[in-house]
Coordinates of C-alpha atoms in Angstrom, one line a residue:
M1 CA -2.8 57.4 37.8
R2 CA 0.0 57.5 35.3
I3 CA 0.0 54.0 33.7
A4 CA 2.3 52.8 30.9
I5 CA 1.4 49.9 28.6
V6 CA 4.4 48.0 27.3
G7 CA 3.2 46.1 24.2
A8 CA 0.1 47.3 22.5
G9 CA -1.0 43.9 21.2
A10 CA -4.5 42.5 21.9
I11 CA -4.2 42.3 25.7
G12 CA -2.2 45.6 26.1
T13 CA -4.7 47.5 23.9
W14 CA -7.6 46.1 25.9
L15 CA -6.0 47.2 29.1
G16 CA -4.8 50.6 27.9
A17 CA -8.0 51.6 26.1
R18 CA -10.2 50.9 29.1
I19 CA -7.8 52.7 31.5
A20 CA -7.5 55.7 29.3
A21 CA -11.3 55.8 28.7
A22 CA -11.7 56.0 32.5
G23 CA -9.7 59.2 32.5
H24 CA -6.2 58.1 33.5
E25 CA -3.0 59.2 31.8
V26 CA -1.9 56.3 29.7
S27 CA 1.4 56.1 27.9
V28 CA 2.2 53.3 25.3
L29 CA 5.7 52.1 24.5
A30 CA 5.4 50.7 21.0
R31 CA 7.3 50.7 17.7
G32 CA 6.8 50.3 14.0
E33 CA 3.2 50.1 12.6
T34 CA 1.8 49.9 16.1
L35 CA 3.4 53.1 17.1
A36 CA 2.2 54.9 14.0
A37 CA -1.4 53.6 14.4
V38 CA -1.6 54.5 18.1
G39 CA 0.0 57.9 17.6
R40 CA -2.6 58.6 14.9
D41 CA -5.8 56.9 16.2
G42 CA -5.1 56.2 19.9
L43 CA -6.0 52.8 21.3
R44 CA -9.1 51.3 19.8
L45 CA -11.2 48.6 21.4
D46 CA -14.3 47.0 20.2
L47 CA -16.2 46.1 23.4
G48 CA -19.9 45.1 23.8
G49 CA -20.8 46.3 20.3
E50 CA -19.2 49.7 20.8
R51 CA -15.9 51.2 19.7
I52 CA -13.7 52.8 22.3
A53 CA -11.1 55.2 20.8
A54 CA -8.8 56.5 23.6
P55 CA -6.0 59.0 22.9
V56 CA -2.8 58.2 24.6
R57 CA 0.8 59.3 24.6
A58 CA 3.0 56.9 22.5
S59 CA 6.6 56.6 21.8
D60 CA 9.3 54.0 21.0
R61 CA 11.6 55.6 23.7
A62 CA 10.8 55.1 27.3
E63 CA 12.6 58.4 28.0
D64 CA 9.8 60.3 26.3
L65 CA 7.2 58.8 28.6
G66 CA 8.9 59.2 32.0
P67 CA 8.3 57.6 35.4
Q68 CA 4.9 55.9 35.9
D69 CA 2.7 54.9 38.8
A70 CA 2.4 51.5 37.2
V71 CA 3.9 49.7 34.2
L72 CA 1.7 47.0 32.6
I73 CA 3.8 44.6 30.5
A74 CA 1.9 42.8 27.9
V75 CA 4.5 41.4 25.5
K76 CA 5.5 37.8 24.8
G77 CA 8.0 36.4 27.3
N78 CA 10.7 36.0 24.7
A79 CA 10.5 39.7 23.8
L80 CA 10.9 40.8 27.4
I81 CA 14.5 39.7 27.6
D82 CA 15.5 42.3 25.0
L83 CA 13.0 44.9 26.2
A84 CA 13.5 44.8 30.0
G85 CA 16.7 46.9 30.0
Q86 CA 14.9 49.7 28.1
L87 CA 12.2 50.2 30.7
A88 CA 14.3 52.0 33.4
P89 CA 13.0 55.5 32.5
L90 CA 9.4 54.3 33.3
I91 CA 10.3 52.9 36.7
G92 CA 10.6 55.2 39.7
P93 CA 11.1 54.0 43.3
D94 CA 7.3 53.6 43.8
T95 CA 6.4 52.3 40.4
L96 CA 4.5 49.0 40.3
I97 CA 5.6 46.6 37.6
V98 CA 2.8 44.3 36.4
P99 CA 3.7 41.6 33.9
A100 CA 0.3 40.5 32.3
M101 CA 1.8 37.5 30.5
N102 CA 1.0 33.8 30.1
G103 CA 3.1 31.1 31.7
V104 CA 5.7 31.1 34.4
P105 CA 7.4 34.5 34.8
W106 CA 11.0 35.1 35.5
W107 CA 10.4 35.9 39.2
F108 CA 8.4 32.7 39.9
M109 CA 11.0 30.9 42.0
L110 CA 13.2 33.9 43.1
G111 CA 11.7 33.7 46.6
G112 CA 12.3 29.9 46.9
W113 CA 9.7 27.8 48.6
A114 CA 9.8 25.9 51.8
D115 CA 13.2 24.1 51.8
L116 CA 13.9 25.2 48.2
P117 CA 16.4 28.1 47.9
P118 CA 15.8 31.0 45.5
M119 CA 16.0 29.7 41.9
P120 CA 16.5 31.9 38.9
L121 CA 14.8 30.4 35.9
R122 CA 17.4 30.4 33.1
S123 CA 14.9 29.1 30.6
V124 CA 13.0 32.4 30.7
D125 CA 15.8 34.8 31.8
P126 CA 19.1 33.2 30.7
A127 CA 21.5 35.9 31.8
G128 CA 19.4 37.4 34.6
T129 CA 18.7 40.4 32.4
I130 CA 15.0 40.7 33.4
A131 CA 15.6 40.3 37.1
A132 CA 18.4 42.9 37.0
A133 CA 16.2 45.4 35.2
L134 CA 12.9 45.0 37.1
P135 CA 13.2 45.2 40.9
L136 CA 11.4 42.3 42.5
P137 CA 10.0 44.3 45.4
Q138 CA 8.0 46.4 42.9
V139 CA 6.7 43.5 40.9
V140 CA 3.0 42.5 41.1
G141 CA 1.9 39.1 40.0
A142 CA -1.0 39.1 37.6
V143 CA -3.2 36.6 35.8
V144 CA -5.4 37.6 32.9
H145 CA -8.6 35.7 32.3
A146 CA -9.9 37.3 29.1
S147 CA -10.2 36.4 25.4
V148 CA -9.1 39.4 23.2
G149 CA -8.3 39.4 19.6
S150 CA -6.4 41.8 17.4
A151 CA -8.0 43.6 14.5
G152 CA -4.9 45.5 13.5
P153 CA -2.1 47.6 15.1
G154 CA -3.5 49.3 18.2
H155 CA -6.9 47.8 17.6
A156 CA -8.3 45.0 19.8
V157 CA -11.6 43.1 19.9
H158 CA -12.8 41.9 23.2
K159 CA -14.5 38.4 23.0
A160 CA -15.0 37.1 26.5
G161 CA -13.8 37.4 30.1
N162 CA -12.9 40.4 32.1
R163 CA -11.0 39.2 35.2
L164 CA -7.6 40.2 36.5
I165 CA -6.0 38.5 39.5
L166 CA -3.4 40.5 41.3
G167 CA -1.1 39.7 44.1
A168 CA 2.3 40.2 45.6
P169 CA 4.7 37.5 44.5
F170 CA 6.2 36.9 48.0
G171 CA 5.1 38.2 51.3
P172 CA 2.4 40.7 52.1
A173 CA 1.3 43.3 49.5
G174 CA 2.6 46.8 49.9
P175 CA 0.4 49.9 50.2
R176 CA 0.4 50.7 46.5
L177 CA -1.2 47.4 45.3
P178 CA -4.6 48.1 46.8
A179 CA -4.7 51.5 45.1
L180 CA -3.8 50.0 41.7
A181 CA -6.5 47.3 42.2
E182 CA -9.1 49.9 43.1
T183 CA -8.1 52.0 40.1
L184 CA -8.4 49.0 37.7
A185 CA -11.8 48.0 39.2
E186 CA -13.0 51.6 38.6
C187 CA -11.9 51.2 34.9
G188 CA -14.4 48.3 34.6
F189 CA -12.2 45.2 35.1
T190 CA -13.3 42.5 37.5
I191 CA -10.4 42.5 40.0
E192 CA -9.5 39.7 42.4
R193 CA -6.9 40.1 45.0
S194 CA -4.9 37.0 45.8
D195 CA -2.5 36.2 48.6
T196 CA -1.4 33.1 46.6
I197 CA -0.8 34.6 43.2
R198 CA 1.8 31.9 42.3
Q199 CA -0.9 29.3 42.6
A200 CA -3.2 31.3 40.4
I201 CA -0.5 31.5 37.8
W202 CA 0.2 27.8 38.0
Y203 CA -3.5 26.9 37.7
K204 CA -3.9 28.9 34.5
L205 CA -0.7 27.3 33.2
W206 CA -2.1 23.9 34.0
G207 CA -5.1 24.6 31.8
N208 CA -3.2 26.0 28.7
M209 CA 0.2 24.4 28.7
T210 CA -1.2 21.5 26.6
M211 CA -3.8 23.0 24.4
N212 CA -1.6 25.8 23.1
P213 CA 1.4 23.8 21.9
I214 CA -0.6 20.8 20.7
S215 CA -2.8 23.0 18.6
A216 CA 0.3 24.8 17.3
F217 CA 2.0 21.8 15.8
T218 CA -1.1 19.9 14.7
G219 CA -3.2 22.8 13.5
A220 CA -6.2 21.4 15.3
T221 CA -8.8 23.2 17.3
C222 CA -9.3 22.3 21.0
D223 CA -12.4 20.2 20.4
R224 CA -10.5 18.0 18.0
I225 CA -7.6 17.6 20.3
L226 CA -9.8 16.4 23.2
D227 CA -12.0 14.2 20.9
D228 CA -8.9 12.1 20.0
E229 CA -8.7 9.4 22.6
L230 CA -4.9 9.1 22.5
V231 CA -4.2 12.8 22.4
G232 CA -6.7 13.4 25.1
G233 CA -5.0 10.9 27.3
F234 CA -1.6 12.5 26.6
V235 CA -3.0 15.8 27.7
L236 CA -4.1 14.4 31.0
A237 CA -0.7 12.8 31.5
V238 CA 1.0 16.1 31.0
M239 CA -1.4 17.7 33.5
D240 CA -0.6 15.0 36.1
E241 CA 3.1 15.8 35.8
A242 CA 2.4 19.5 36.1
R243 CA 0.3 18.8 39.2
A244 CA 3.2 16.9 40.8
I245 CA 5.5 19.8 40.2
G246 CA 2.9 22.2 41.7
D247 CA 2.6 20.1 44.8
R248 CA 6.3 20.6 45.5
I249 CA 6.4 24.4 45.0
G250 CA 3.3 25.5 46.9
C251 CA 0.9 25.5 43.9
A252 CA -1.3 22.5 44.7
I253 CA -4.1 21.8 42.3
T254 CA -7.1 19.8 43.6
E255 CA -9.2 19.8 40.5
R256 CA -9.3 16.7 38.2
G257 CA -7.7 17.1 34.8
E258 CA -10.9 15.6 33.3
D259 CA -12.9 18.4 34.8
R260 CA -10.6 21.1 33.6
C261 CA -10.7 19.6 30.1
A262 CA -14.5 19.7 30.3
V263 CA -14.3 23.5 30.7
T264 CA -12.1 23.7 27.6
R265 CA -14.7 21.6 25.7
Q266 CA -17.3 24.3 26.3
L267 CA -15.2 26.6 24.0
G268 CA -16.0 24.4 21.0
A269 CA -13.8 24.7 17.9
F270 CA -11.5 27.1 19.6
R271 CA -8.2 28.3 18.0
T272 CA -5.6 28.9 20.7
S273 CA -3.4 32.0 20.8
M274 CA -0.4 29.9 19.9
L275 CA -2.1 28.5 16.8
Q276 CA -3.0 32.0 15.8
D277 CA 0.7 32.9 16.2
V278 CA 1.7 30.1 13.9
D279 CA -0.8 31.3 11.3
A280 CA 0.6 34.8 11.6
G281 CA 4.3 33.7 11.5
R282 CA 4.9 35.1 15.0
P283 CA 7.6 33.6 17.3
L284 CA 6.1 31.0 19.7
E285 CA 6.0 31.5 23.4
I286 CA 7.4 28.1 24.4
D287 CA 9.7 28.8 27.3
L288 CA 7.2 30.3 29.7
L289 CA 4.7 27.5 29.0
L290 CA 6.9 24.5 28.8
S291 CA 10.6 25.1 29.3
A292 CA 10.2 26.8 32.7
P293 CA 8.1 24.0 34.2
R294 CA 10.6 21.5 32.9
E295 CA 13.4 23.4 34.5
I296 CA 11.7 23.4 37.9
A297 CA 11.0 19.7 37.6
V298 CA 14.6 18.9 36.8
A299 CA 15.7 20.9 39.8
L300 CA 13.3 19.0 42.0
G301 CA 14.2 15.6 40.5
I302 CA 10.7 15.0 39.2
A303 CA 10.5 12.8 36.1
T304 CA 8.3 14.4 33.4
P305 CA 8.5 12.2 30.3
C306 CA 5.2 13.5 28.8
L307 CA 6.1 17.1 29.4
D308 CA 9.6 16.4 27.9
A309 CA 8.0 15.0 24.8
L310 CA 5.6 17.9 24.4
T311 CA 8.4 20.4 24.8
G312 CA 10.6 18.7 22.3
L313 CA 7.9 18.3 19.7
T314 CA 6.8 21.9 20.0
R315 CA 10.3 23.3 19.9
L316 CA 11.2 21.2 16.9
F317 CA 8.1 22.3 15.0
A318 CA 8.7 25.9 15.9
R319 CA 12.4 25.8 14.8
S320 CA 11.5 24.1 11.5
R321 CA 9.2 27.1 10.9
G322 CA 11.7 29.8 12.0
L323 CA 9.4 30.6 15.0
Y324 CA 11.9 29.6 17.8
P325 CA 15.7 30.1 17.9
D326 CA 18.0 27.2 17.2
A327 CA 20.0 25.9 20.1

């Protein structure tokens, strides 16, 4: 297959290196130091004690790469707004568009739900730019369950996890999705097909929408967050509010918050990706994790005082550091 990677950060490099190493034609849309490194050294991945070095095509112009069978998008949500309009040369009538991103994507409510009409999420796609550029019938919902770090531009280090969940956002999957799933499985990923991909996305959000932002503005690792009785209680309260939202939009969660936090405890002194972004001075991905769930809650008339407080504190912290735009 011809597969393009948009965003050669840790996750994008992990995906692209394994796909290229399996013999598929991989193109990378990148810029700056990452473009230079990938053009010179290919994508490099440290996996299981070995180094994969996979040559790929790389450019900062989508026109140079041409139409693809699949486009895997692994950029931060706030970067996609400016980038989406540049991806048209990669997208043919049969191209699958796979956003491998954390949080609530722009398309999440575009199909409505039950008695809810289609709802564009202005918190993640304010002017509808992403929706206009990326045709919804060609989008594949995706959830990444893997821990991958960056060792430099175009160089990733796999730490744990190997699972990708794929599914059509609304309605039955088209004929091209099974072929993509089979290809990715042959590349060594653990692939799970889901007919309820929105629920899988919401479940992952439920687990990381608290740890990430709280760690960012406190500087604390996950074990210390959960060891503090008051903060741990606040985490559970936010999770209860997110559960109530999920119940209304077809994303019910039956697990107890305490049980999900117990899984997080097993990670020990874990530094979340958002805390790592703070340390590196990178913009924080607040809208997909917090603003979008709040927007849905407001539309449904669901009170979320704890989620409101968490969003406000995280946003204020990020703005004070220049890591989130001012209102």
